[in-house]
Amino acid sequence: MSQLIVSPNVAWTAVAALCFLGASTLIRLATIRHQPRDIANRRIQSLKTWWIVSVLVIGAAVVGPPAIIGLLAIVSLLALQEFAALPFHPPLSRNALYASYPFIVVGYVLLLTGRSETFITTFPLIAVLLPSILLLFSGNPAHFTTQVGRITFGLLVTTYGLGHLGLLVALPPESNPDSGLIGLFLMVVAITELNDIAGALVGRKIGRRRLTVISPRKTWEGFLGGMMTSTIASVVLGNWLTTMTLGQLMVAGLLISVAGTLGDLNMSAVKREVGTKDSGNLMPGQGGILDRIDSLTFTAPMFYYYWTWCYQ
């Protein structure tokens, strides 16, 4: 039986998330009536995407850790494919990238079979050595270090960073007696997305001071708004889903906010380098899959190591 059904706390969290999304949908529909048709259509598409993503995430949580790890594996494969399609100069070696796909699957199989330590210690080594070995036999040494560096970056971001969500649900079940491992997974995902949303809304309304030239739309006001939202959400959700103390939850919220912003900026820097606004079009109204998971690639490792530091 899945942990979502077993744990009432997680079940109510999932219900609350869907209610929040429903209320947000009604508000968004009410506010786009008088907007230009192209903007209204884009925001409606974004709402549809949010619903699809939410149903997939909650559905995986209902089934349990194996479904979550399977979903993460699919997302990582799609994200690396999207990364490979970015207009880098010189273009990335597709052969080296395609040969990396089986190792992504192997990484998640390690999590699925309880070999978390092997994933943590060996996947970064694979991400460095595998592209080097494959490119050695490509017959073209031009831009060797650039190619290796970019492919390694892609593997680390799309699989190793995001894979820490899989590490959370691969922890021993007794690690979080309040709501199980699914509670930790939902907590990180929810706070990360709330940080993104709050940062964007506050920045759009009152943002004046640019946070960095990497992303002109990021402002200090938006960053602080996201940080406050993340801290409050961490206290509320964490008190419901974990055994963490108030102080630990506040620190967790701050860490997730900072890490989420850095993850967003990390992918913004890549898109700025290649001269594109969105990483793809897989998610209508929101861009590509990298645009959706960029923050999680930093928040998942941050929370995982903070949690293990607190409790192990």
PDB file of C-alpha atoms in Angstrom:
ATOM      1  CA  MET A   1       0.000   0.000   0.000  1.00  0.00           C
ATOM      2  CA  SER A   2       1.342   3.469  -0.857  1.00  0.00           C
ATOM      3  CA  GLN A   3       2.642   5.866   1.734  1.00  0.00           C
ATOM      4  CA  LEU A   4       0.203   8.545   0.597  1.00  0.00           C
ATOM      5  CA  ILE A   5      -2.765   6.361   1.570  1.00  0.00           C
ATOM      6  CA  VAL A   6      -1.127   5.227   4.827  1.00  0.00           C
ATOM      7  CA  SER A   7      -0.250   8.735   5.999  1.00  0.00           C
ATOM      8  CA  PRO A   8      -3.207  11.092   6.590  1.00  0.00           C
ATOM      9  CA  ASN A   9      -0.807  14.034   6.799  1.00  0.00           C
ATOM     10  CA  VAL A  10       0.443  13.436   3.281  1.00  0.00           C
ATOM     11  CA  ALA A  11      -3.072  12.791   1.988  1.00  0.00           C
ATOM     12  CA  TRP A  12      -4.318  16.114   3.335  1.00  0.00           C
ATOM     13  CA  THR A  13      -1.245  17.857   1.955  1.00  0.00           C
ATOM     14  CA  ALA A  14      -2.054  16.505  -1.508  1.00  0.00           C
ATOM     15  CA  VAL A  15      -5.680  17.602  -1.170  1.00  0.00           C
ATOM     16  CA  ALA A  16      -4.569  21.064  -0.019  1.00  0.00           C
ATOM     17  CA  ALA A  17      -2.207  21.337  -2.996  1.00  0.00           C
ATOM     18  CA  LEU A  18      -4.999  20.535  -5.438  1.00  0.00           C
ATOM     19  CA  CYS A  19      -7.344  22.989  -3.702  1.00  0.00           C
ATOM     20  CA  PHE A  20      -4.660  25.680  -3.886  1.00  0.00           C
ATOM     21  CA  LEU A  21      -4.181  24.976  -7.576  1.00  0.00           C
ATOM     22  CA  GLY A  22      -7.940  25.064  -8.120  1.00  0.00           C
ATOM     23  CA  ALA A  23      -8.277  28.421  -6.372  1.00  0.00           C
ATOM     24  CA  SER A  24      -5.305  29.786  -8.308  1.00  0.00           C
ATOM     25  CA  THR A  25      -6.913  28.613 -11.542  1.00  0.00           C
ATOM     26  CA  LEU A  26     -10.149  30.462 -10.783  1.00  0.00           C
ATOM     27  CA  ILE A  27      -8.246  33.635  -9.900  1.00  0.00           C
ATOM     28  CA  ARG A  28      -6.125  33.407 -13.037  1.00  0.00           C
ATOM     29  CA  LEU A  29      -9.167  32.847 -15.267  1.00  0.00           C
ATOM     30  CA  ALA A  30     -10.888  35.845 -13.703  1.00  0.00           C
ATOM     31  CA  THR A  31      -7.887  38.122 -14.279  1.00  0.00           C
ATOM     32  CA  ILE A  32      -7.204  37.273 -17.935  1.00  0.00           C
ATOM     33  CA  ARG A  33     -10.604  38.238 -19.323  1.00  0.00           C
ATOM     34  CA  HIS A  34      -9.499  41.668 -20.473  1.00  0.00           C
ATOM     35  CA  GLN A  35      -5.960  40.767 -21.498  1.00  0.00           C
ATOM     36  CA  PRO A  36      -4.774  40.402 -25.114  1.00  0.00           C
ATOM     37  CA  ARG A  37      -5.684  37.065 -26.627  1.00  0.00           C
ATOM     38  CA  ASP A  38      -2.095  35.850 -27.043  1.00  0.00           C
ATOM     39  CA  ILE A  39      -1.290  36.532 -23.379  1.00  0.00           C
ATOM     40  CA  ALA A  40      -4.558  34.960 -22.237  1.00  0.00           C
ATOM     41  CA  ASN A  41      -3.923  31.840 -24.329  1.00  0.00           C
ATOM     42  CA  ARG A  42      -0.388  31.496 -22.990  1.00  0.00           C
ATOM     43  CA  ARG A  43      -1.594  31.714 -19.394  1.00  0.00           C
ATOM     44  CA  ILE A  44      -4.365  29.203 -20.013  1.00  0.00           C
ATOM     45  CA  GLN A  45      -1.775  26.846 -21.478  1.00  0.00           C
ATOM     46  CA  SER A  46       0.374  27.401 -18.399  1.00  0.00           C
ATOM     47  CA  LEU A  47      -2.564  26.477 -16.156  1.00  0.00           C
ATOM     48  CA  LYS A  48      -3.131  23.267 -18.099  1.00  0.00           C
ATOM     49  CA  THR A  49       0.545  22.420 -17.732  1.00  0.00           C
ATOM     50  CA  TRP A  50       0.408  23.033 -13.978  1.00  0.00           C
ATOM     51  CA  TRP A  51      -2.534  20.635 -13.686  1.00  0.00           C
ATOM     52  CA  ILE A  52      -0.800  17.930 -15.698  1.00  0.00           C
ATOM     53  CA  VAL A  53       2.406  18.254 -13.671  1.00  0.00           C
ATOM     54  CA  SER A  54       0.505  18.255 -10.364  1.00  0.00           C
ATOM     55  CA  VAL A  55      -1.501  15.161 -11.272  1.00  0.00           C
ATOM     56  CA  LEU A  56       1.660  13.330 -12.359  1.00  0.00           C
ATOM     57  CA  VAL A  57       3.544  14.229  -9.173  1.00  0.00           C
ATOM     58  CA  ILE A  58       0.668  13.413  -6.821  1.00  0.00           C
ATOM     59  CA  GLY A  59      -0.157  10.276  -8.799  1.00  0.00           C
ATOM     60  CA  ALA A  60       3.426   9.074  -8.430  1.00  0.00           C
ATOM     61  CA  ALA A  61       3.232   9.842  -4.713  1.00  0.00           C
ATOM     62  CA  VAL A  62       0.075   7.739  -4.441  1.00  0.00           C
ATOM     63  CA  VAL A  63       1.825   4.747  -5.988  1.00  0.00           C
ATOM     64  CA  GLY A  64       4.935   5.229  -3.855  1.00  0.00           C
ATOM     65  CA  PRO A  65       8.738   5.610  -4.124  1.00  0.00           C
ATOM     66  CA  PRO A  66       9.175   3.297  -7.153  1.00  0.00           C
ATOM     67  CA  ALA A  67       6.779   5.457  -9.190  1.00  0.00           C
ATOM     68  CA  ILE A  68       8.513   8.649  -8.054  1.00  0.00           C
ATOM     69  CA  ILE A  69      11.921   7.291  -9.035  1.00  0.00           C
ATOM     70  CA  GLY A  70      10.506   6.139 -12.375  1.00  0.00           C
ATOM     71  CA  LEU A  71       9.006   9.571 -13.010  1.00  0.00           C
ATOM     72  CA  LEU A  72      12.310  11.240 -12.138  1.00  0.00           C
ATOM     73  CA  ALA A  73      14.156   8.952 -14.560  1.00  0.00           C
ATOM     74  CA  ILE A  74      11.821   9.944 -17.396  1.00  0.00           C
ATOM     75  CA  VAL A  75      12.177  13.628 -16.521  1.00  0.00           C
ATOM     76  CA  SER A  76      15.983  13.343 -16.447  1.00  0.00           C
ATOM     77  CA  LEU A  77      16.079  11.654 -19.853  1.00  0.00           C
ATOM     78  CA  LEU A  78      13.802  14.299 -21.370  1.00  0.00           C
ATOM     79  CA  ALA A  79      15.775  17.093 -19.707  1.00  0.00           C
ATOM     80  CA  LEU A  80      19.100  15.837 -21.064  1.00  0.00           C
ATOM     81  CA  GLN A  81      17.575  15.522 -24.529  1.00  0.00           C
ATOM     82  CA  GLU A  82      16.356  19.109 -24.243  1.00  0.00           C
ATOM     83  CA  PHE A  83      19.790  20.218 -23.038  1.00  0.00           C
ATOM     84  CA  ALA A  84      21.380  18.516 -26.046  1.00  0.00           C
ATOM     85  CA  ALA A  85      19.066  20.425 -28.384  1.00  0.00           C
ATOM     86  CA  LEU A  86      20.179  23.848 -27.118  1.00  0.00           C
ATOM     87  CA  PRO A  87      22.074  25.809 -29.796  1.00  0.00           C
ATOM     88  CA  PHE A  88      25.563  25.519 -28.304  1.00  0.00           C
ATOM     89  CA  HIS A  89      28.573  26.574 -30.346  1.00  0.00           C
ATOM     90  CA  PRO A  90      30.104  24.237 -31.207  1.00  0.00           C
ATOM     91  CA  PRO A  91      27.128  21.835 -31.152  1.00  0.00           C
ATOM     92  CA  LEU A  92      27.295  19.114 -28.539  1.00  0.00           C
ATOM     93  CA  SER A  93      28.356  15.655 -29.624  1.00  0.00           C
ATOM     94  CA  ARG A  94      25.041  13.841 -29.974  1.00  0.00           C
ATOM     95  CA  ASN A  95      26.735  10.425 -29.982  1.00  0.00           C
ATOM     96  CA  ALA A  96      28.339  11.092 -26.604  1.00  0.00           C
ATOM     97  CA  LEU A  97      25.049  12.357 -25.212  1.00  0.00           C
ATOM     98  CA  TYR A  98      23.012   9.444 -26.523  1.00  0.00           C
ATOM     99  CA  ALA A  99      25.533   6.992 -25.107  1.00  0.00           C
ATOM    100  CA  SER A 100      24.978   8.638 -21.710  1.00  0.00           C
ATOM    101  CA  TYR A 101      21.274   7.747 -21.577  1.00  0.00           C
ATOM    102  CA  PRO A 102      21.730   4.159 -20.335  1.00  0.00           C
ATOM    103  CA  PHE A 103      23.814   5.434 -17.434  1.00  0.00           C
ATOM    104  CA  ILE A 104      20.963   7.720 -16.382  1.00  0.00           C
ATOM    105  CA  VAL A 105      18.737   4.666 -16.191  1.00  0.00           C
ATOM    106  CA  VAL A 106      21.425   2.804 -14.248  1.00  0.00           C
ATOM    107  CA  GLY A 107      21.642   5.699 -11.784  1.00  0.00           C
ATOM    108  CA  TYR A 108      17.950   5.531 -10.993  1.00  0.00           C
ATOM    109  CA  VAL A 109      18.033   1.727 -10.820  1.00  0.00           C
ATOM    110  CA  LEU A 110      20.638   2.134  -8.073  1.00  0.00           C
ATOM    111  CA  LEU A 111      18.167   4.280  -6.146  1.00  0.00           C
ATOM    112  CA  LEU A 112      15.349   1.841  -6.811  1.00  0.00           C
ATOM    113  CA  THR A 113      17.392  -1.047  -5.436  1.00  0.00           C
ATOM    114  CA  GLY A 114      18.558   0.778  -2.315  1.00  0.00           C
ATOM    115  CA  ARG A 115      22.114   1.541  -3.441  1.00  0.00           C
ATOM    116  CA  SER A 116      21.974   5.236  -2.619  1.00  0.00           C
ATOM    117  CA  GLU A 117      25.591   5.520  -1.513  1.00  0.00           C
ATOM    118  CA  THR A 118      26.747   4.058  -4.816  1.00  0.00           C
ATOM    119  CA  PHE A 119      24.684   6.653  -6.686  1.00  0.00           C
ATOM    120  CA  ILE A 120      26.108   9.499  -4.589  1.00  0.00           C
ATOM    121  CA  THR A 121      29.732   8.456  -4.981  1.00  0.00           C
ATOM    122  CA  THR A 122      29.895   7.019  -8.505  1.00  0.00           C
ATOM    123  CA  PHE A 123      27.525   9.075 -10.652  1.00  0.00           C
ATOM    124  CA  PRO A 124      29.658  12.272 -10.523  1.00  0.00           C
ATOM    125  CA  LEU A 125      32.649  10.161 -11.586  1.00  0.00           C
ATOM    126  CA  ILE A 126      30.638   8.675 -14.460  1.00  0.00           C
ATOM    127  CA  ALA A 127      29.514  12.169 -15.484  1.00  0.00           C
ATOM    128  CA  VAL A 128      33.161  13.237 -15.813  1.00  0.00           C
ATOM    129  CA  LEU A 129      34.804  10.107 -17.221  1.00  0.00           C
ATOM    130  CA  LEU A 130      32.091   8.871 -19.587  1.00  0.00           C
ATOM    131  CA  PRO A 131      32.032  11.935 -21.894  1.00  0.00           C
ATOM    132  CA  SER A 132      35.841  11.966 -21.957  1.00  0.00           C
ATOM    133  CA  ILE A 133      36.071   8.306 -22.964  1.00  0.00           C
ATOM    134  CA  LEU A 134      33.350   8.595 -25.600  1.00  0.00           C
ATOM    135  CA  LEU A 135      34.865  11.724 -27.139  1.00  0.00           C
ATOM    136  CA  LEU A 136      38.331  10.142 -27.255  1.00  0.00           C
ATOM    137  CA  PHE A 137      37.011   7.792 -29.919  1.00  0.00           C
ATOM    138  CA  SER A 138      35.013  10.374 -31.844  1.00  0.00           C
ATOM    139  CA  GLY A 139      37.923  11.083 -34.181  1.00  0.00           C
ATOM    140  CA  ASN A 140      37.631  14.855 -33.693  1.00  0.00           C
ATOM    141  CA  PRO A 141      39.618  16.389 -30.814  1.00  0.00           C
ATOM    142  CA  ALA A 142      38.396  19.930 -31.561  1.00  0.00           C
ATOM    143  CA  HIS A 143      36.817  21.625 -28.532  1.00  0.00           C
ATOM    144  CA  PHE A 144      37.447  18.492 -26.450  1.00  0.00           C
ATOM    145  CA  THR A 145      37.388  20.137 -23.017  1.00  0.00           C
ATOM    146  CA  THR A 146      34.413  22.310 -23.960  1.00  0.00           C
ATOM    147  CA  GLN A 147      32.440  19.258 -25.065  1.00  0.00           C
ATOM    148  CA  VAL A 148      33.367  17.236 -21.978  1.00  0.00           C
ATOM    149  CA  GLY A 149      32.541  20.127 -19.668  1.00  0.00           C
ATOM    150  CA  ARG A 150      29.141  20.778 -21.208  1.00  0.00           C
ATOM    151  CA  ILE A 151      28.075  17.130 -21.291  1.00  0.00           C
ATOM    152  CA  THR A 152      29.261  16.651 -17.703  1.00  0.00           C
ATOM    153  CA  PHE A 153      27.318  19.750 -16.697  1.00  0.00           C
ATOM    154  CA  GLY A 154      24.206  18.410 -18.411  1.00  0.00           C
ATOM    155  CA  LEU A 155      24.450  15.034 -16.684  1.00  0.00           C
ATOM    156  CA  LEU A 156      25.078  16.536 -13.256  1.00  0.00           C
ATOM    157  CA  VAL A 157      22.194  19.000 -13.496  1.00  0.00           C
ATOM    158  CA  THR A 158      19.564  16.812 -15.138  1.00  0.00           C
ATOM    159  CA  THR A 159      20.297  13.593 -13.267  1.00  0.00           C
ATOM    160  CA  TYR A 160      22.561  14.000 -10.253  1.00  0.00           C
ATOM    161  CA  GLY A 161      20.920  17.163  -8.936  1.00  0.00           C
ATOM    162  CA  LEU A 162      17.354  16.094  -9.640  1.00  0.00           C
ATOM    163  CA  GLY A 163      18.175  12.555  -8.525  1.00  0.00           C
ATOM    164  CA  HIS A 164      18.434  13.754  -4.940  1.00  0.00           C
ATOM    165  CA  LEU A 165      14.634  13.738  -4.886  1.00  0.00           C
ATOM    166  CA  GLY A 166      14.996  10.012  -5.498  1.00  0.00           C
ATOM    167  CA  LEU A 167      17.537   9.826  -2.689  1.00  0.00           C
ATOM    168  CA  LEU A 168      14.947  11.329  -0.344  1.00  0.00           C
ATOM    169  CA  VAL A 169      12.403   8.599  -1.053  1.00  0.00           C
ATOM    170  CA  ALA A 170      15.162   5.965  -0.864  1.00  0.00           C
ATOM    171  CA  LEU A 171      16.001   6.839   2.753  1.00  0.00           C
ATOM    172  CA  PRO A 172      15.119   4.298   5.462  1.00  0.00           C
ATOM    173  CA  PRO A 173      11.348   4.551   6.177  1.00  0.00           C
ATOM    174  CA  GLU A 174      12.002   5.336   9.836  1.00  0.00           C
ATOM    175  CA  SER A 175      13.820   8.529   8.773  1.00  0.00           C
ATOM    176  CA  ASN A 176      10.531  10.427   8.864  1.00  0.00           C
ATOM    177  CA  PRO A 177       7.946   8.704  11.071  1.00  0.00           C
ATOM    178  CA  ASP A 178       5.375  11.521  10.760  1.00  0.00           C
ATOM    179  CA  SER A 179       4.505  11.177   7.080  1.00  0.00           C
ATOM    180  CA  GLY A 180       7.027   8.817   5.554  1.00  0.00           C
ATOM    181  CA  LEU A 181       9.439   9.539   2.754  1.00  0.00           C
ATOM    182  CA  ILE A 182       6.679  10.764   0.442  1.00  0.00           C
ATOM    183  CA  GLY A 183       6.154  13.648   2.860  1.00  0.00           C
ATOM    184  CA  LEU A 184       9.766  14.785   2.406  1.00  0.00           C
ATOM    185  CA  PHE A 185       9.436  14.587  -1.372  1.00  0.00           C
ATOM    186  CA  LEU A 186       6.214  16.610  -1.476  1.00  0.00           C
ATOM    187  CA  MET A 187       7.597  19.156   0.981  1.00  0.00           C
ATOM    188  CA  VAL A 188      10.666  19.952  -1.136  1.00  0.00           C
ATOM    189  CA  VAL A 189       8.694  20.121  -4.383  1.00  0.00           C
ATOM    190  CA  ALA A 190       5.948  22.297  -2.873  1.00  0.00           C
ATOM    191  CA  ILE A 191       8.279  24.801  -1.188  1.00  0.00           C
ATOM    192  CA  THR A 192      10.469  25.047  -4.282  1.00  0.00           C
ATOM    193  CA  GLU A 193       7.513  25.844  -6.530  1.00  0.00           C
ATOM    194  CA  LEU A 194       6.034  28.301  -4.016  1.00  0.00           C
ATOM    195  CA  ASN A 195       9.392  30.070  -3.857  1.00  0.00           C
ATOM    196  CA  ASP A 196       9.427  30.388  -7.651  1.00  0.00           C
ATOM    197  CA  ILE A 197       5.842  31.635  -7.816  1.00  0.00           C
ATOM    198  CA  ALA A 198       6.191  34.114  -4.949  1.00  0.00           C
ATOM    199  CA  GLY A 199       9.476  35.442  -6.302  1.00  0.00           C
ATOM    200  CA  ALA A 200       7.936  36.039  -9.717  1.00  0.00           C
ATOM    201  CA  LEU A 201       4.756  37.664  -8.370  1.00  0.00           C
ATOM    202  CA  VAL A 202       6.493  39.949  -5.877  1.00  0.00           C
ATOM    203  CA  GLY A 203       9.181  40.865  -8.388  1.00  0.00           C
ATOM    204  CA  ARG A 204       6.553  41.705 -10.996  1.00  0.00           C
ATOM    205  CA  LYS A 205       4.579  43.899  -8.591  1.00  0.00           C
ATOM    206  CA  ILE A 206       7.202  45.790  -6.616  1.00  0.00           C
ATOM    207  CA  GLY A 207      10.563  44.686  -8.026  1.00  0.00           C
ATOM    208  CA  ARG A 208      12.970  47.579  -8.593  1.00  0.00           C
ATOM    209  CA  ARG A 209      16.501  46.386  -7.811  1.00  0.00           C
ATOM    210  CA  ARG A 210      17.956  43.839 -10.224  1.00  0.00           C
ATOM    211  CA  LEU A 211      19.368  40.769  -8.521  1.00  0.00           C
ATOM    212  CA  THR A 212      21.857  39.913 -11.277  1.00  0.00           C
ATOM    213  CA  VAL A 213      22.505  40.677 -14.931  1.00  0.00           C
ATOM    214  CA  ILE A 214      22.158  36.966 -15.712  1.00  0.00           C
ATOM    215  CA  SER A 215      18.380  37.242 -15.361  1.00  0.00           C
ATOM    216  CA  PRO A 216      17.078  40.823 -15.738  1.00  0.00           C
ATOM    217  CA  ARG A 217      13.631  39.900 -14.388  1.00  0.00           C
ATOM    218  CA  LYS A 218      15.050  38.677 -11.077  1.00  0.00           C
ATOM    219  CA  THR A 219      14.925  41.362  -8.396  1.00  0.00           C
ATOM    220  CA  TRP A 220      15.990  41.604  -4.784  1.00  0.00           C
ATOM    221  CA  GLU A 221      12.381  42.316  -3.839  1.00  0.00           C
ATOM    222  CA  GLY A 222      11.240  39.140  -5.568  1.00  0.00           C
ATOM    223  CA  PHE A 223      14.048  37.152  -3.964  1.00  0.00           C
ATOM    224  CA  LEU A 224      13.095  38.366  -0.479  1.00  0.00           C
ATOM    225  CA  GLY A 225       9.412  37.731  -1.186  1.00  0.00           C
ATOM    226  CA  GLY A 226      10.214  34.180  -2.220  1.00  0.00           C
ATOM    227  CA  MET A 227      12.403  33.720   0.849  1.00  0.00           C
ATOM    228  CA  MET A 228       9.647  34.840   3.204  1.00  0.00           C
ATOM    229  CA  THR A 229       7.125  32.591   1.456  1.00  0.00           C
ATOM    230  CA  SER A 230       9.488  29.610   1.555  1.00  0.00           C
ATOM    231  CA  THR A 231      10.207  30.082   5.246  1.00  0.00           C
ATOM    232  CA  ILE A 232       6.515  30.297   6.139  1.00  0.00           C
ATOM    233  CA  ALA A 233       5.671  27.326   3.910  1.00  0.00           C
ATOM    234  CA  SER A 234       8.498  25.308   5.432  1.00  0.00           C
ATOM    235  CA  VAL A 235       7.251  25.956   8.963  1.00  0.00           C
ATOM    236  CA  VAL A 236       3.647  25.104   8.061  1.00  0.00           C
ATOM    237  CA  LEU A 237       4.328  22.057   5.891  1.00  0.00           C
ATOM    238  CA  GLY A 238       7.295  20.827   7.894  1.00  0.00           C
ATOM    239  CA  ASN A 239       5.361  20.973  11.151  1.00  0.00           C
ATOM    240  CA  TRP A 240       2.700  18.844   9.481  1.00  0.00           C
ATOM    241  CA  LEU A 241       4.950  16.454   7.560  1.00  0.00           C
ATOM    242  CA  THR A 242       8.166  16.115   9.592  1.00  0.00           C
ATOM    243  CA  THR A 243       9.554  15.996  13.129  1.00  0.00           C
ATOM    244  CA  MET A 244      11.872  18.966  12.541  1.00  0.00           C
ATOM    245  CA  THR A 245      12.005  21.734  15.132  1.00  0.00           C
ATOM    246  CA  LEU A 246      10.871  25.283  14.415  1.00  0.00           C
ATOM    247  CA  GLY A 247      14.460  26.453  14.037  1.00  0.00           C
ATOM    248  CA  GLN A 248      15.329  23.603  11.689  1.00  0.00           C
ATOM    249  CA  LEU A 249      12.270  24.319   9.558  1.00  0.00           C
ATOM    250  CA  MET A 250      13.084  28.007   9.277  1.00  0.00           C
ATOM    251  CA  VAL A 251      16.626  27.187   8.177  1.00  0.00           C
ATOM    252  CA  ALA A 252      15.246  24.639   5.697  1.00  0.00           C
ATOM    253  CA  GLY A 253      12.963  27.272   4.186  1.00  0.00           C
ATOM    254  CA  LEU A 254      15.821  29.744   3.839  1.00  0.00           C
ATOM    255  CA  LEU A 255      18.114  27.137   2.291  1.00  0.00           C
ATOM    256  CA  ILE A 256      15.477  26.012  -0.210  1.00  0.00           C
ATOM    257  CA  SER A 257      14.801  29.613  -1.200  1.00  0.00           C
ATOM    258  CA  VAL A 258      18.472  30.426  -1.791  1.00  0.00           C
ATOM    259  CA  ALA A 259      19.142  27.123  -3.555  1.00  0.00           C
ATOM    260  CA  GLY A 260      16.041  27.484  -5.723  1.00  0.00           C
ATOM    261  CA  THR A 261      17.067  30.948  -6.848  1.00  0.00           C
ATOM    262  CA  LEU A 262      20.588  29.741  -7.652  1.00  0.00           C
ATOM    263  CA  GLY A 263      19.199  26.801  -9.610  1.00  0.00           C
ATOM    264  CA  ASP A 264      17.001  29.145 -11.630  1.00  0.00           C
ATOM    265  CA  LEU A 265      19.922  31.479 -12.313  1.00  0.00           C
ATOM    266  CA  ASN A 266      22.134  28.529 -13.210  1.00  0.00           C
ATOM    267  CA  MET A 267      19.871  27.556 -16.098  1.00  0.00           C
ATOM    268  CA  SER A 268      19.279  31.211 -17.000  1.00  0.00           C
ATOM    269  CA  ALA A 269      23.036  31.559 -17.512  1.00  0.00           C
ATOM    270  CA  VAL A 270      23.020  28.588 -19.888  1.00  0.00           C
ATOM    271  CA  LYS A 271      20.112  29.999 -21.896  1.00  0.00           C
ATOM    272  CA  ARG A 272      21.774  33.401 -21.986  1.00  0.00           C
ATOM    273  CA  GLU A 273      24.966  31.813 -23.306  1.00  0.00           C
ATOM    274  CA  VAL A 274      23.143  30.174 -26.216  1.00  0.00           C
ATOM    275  CA  GLY A 275      20.812  33.127 -26.797  1.00  0.00           C
ATOM    276  CA  THR A 276      17.424  31.551 -26.122  1.00  0.00           C
ATOM    277  CA  LYS A 277      14.586  32.545 -23.799  1.00  0.00           C
ATOM    278  CA  ASP A 278      13.166  29.085 -23.116  1.00  0.00           C
ATOM    279  CA  SER A 279      14.948  25.754 -23.007  1.00  0.00           C
ATOM    280  CA  GLY A 280      12.249  24.137 -25.139  1.00  0.00           C
ATOM    281  CA  ASN A 281       8.509  23.905 -25.743  1.00  0.00           C
ATOM    282  CA  LEU A 282       7.632  20.618 -24.092  1.00  0.00           C
ATOM    283  CA  MET A 283       5.552  22.388 -21.430  1.00  0.00           C
ATOM    284  CA  PRO A 284       3.079  24.778 -23.106  1.00  0.00           C
ATOM    285  CA  GLY A 285       2.937  28.192 -21.500  1.00  0.00           C
ATOM    286  CA  GLN A 286       6.024  27.525 -19.380  1.00  0.00           C
ATOM    287  CA  GLY A 287       8.768  26.708 -21.866  1.00  0.00           C
ATOM    288  CA  GLY A 288      10.826  23.562 -21.599  1.00  0.00           C
ATOM    289  CA  ILE A 289      11.235  20.909 -18.974  1.00  0.00           C
ATOM    290  CA  LEU A 290      14.541  22.471 -17.881  1.00  0.00           C
ATOM    291  CA  ASP A 291      12.648  25.698 -17.181  1.00  0.00           C
ATOM    292  CA  ARG A 292      10.413  23.769 -14.794  1.00  0.00           C
ATOM    293  CA  ILE A 293      13.028  21.703 -12.945  1.00  0.00           C
ATOM    294  CA  ASP A 294      15.914  24.194 -12.796  1.00  0.00           C
ATOM    295  CA  SER A 295      15.237  25.202  -9.190  1.00  0.00           C
ATOM    296  CA  LEU A 296      14.732  21.591  -8.081  1.00  0.00           C
ATOM    297  CA  THR A 297      18.172  20.606  -9.365  1.00  0.00           C
ATOM    298  CA  PHE A 298      19.621  22.732  -6.544  1.00  0.00           C
ATOM    299  CA  THR A 299      16.936  22.509  -3.840  1.00  0.00           C
ATOM    300  CA  ALA A 300      16.803  18.693  -3.854  1.00  0.00           C
ATOM    301  CA  PRO A 301      20.515  18.246  -2.988  1.00  0.00           C
ATOM    302  CA  MET A 302      20.386  21.126  -0.514  1.00  0.00           C
ATOM    303  CA  PHE A 303      17.459  19.672   1.417  1.00  0.00           C
ATOM    304  CA  TYR A 304      18.706  16.092   1.220  1.00  0.00           C
ATOM    305  CA  TYR A 305      22.066  16.898   2.812  1.00  0.00           C
ATOM    306  CA  TYR A 306      20.497  19.253   5.326  1.00  0.00           C
ATOM    307  CA  TRP A 307      18.050  16.530   6.361  1.00  0.00           C
ATOM    308  CA  THR A 308      20.752  13.883   6.683  1.00  0.00           C
ATOM    309  CA  TRP A 309      22.925  16.344   8.627  1.00  0.00           C
ATOM    310  CA  CYS A 310      20.061  16.950  11.049  1.00  0.00           C
ATOM    311  CA  TYR A 311      19.101  13.313  11.567  1.00  0.00           C
ATOM    312  CA  GLN A 312      21.998  11.020  10.708  1.00  0.00           C
TER     313      GLN A 312
END
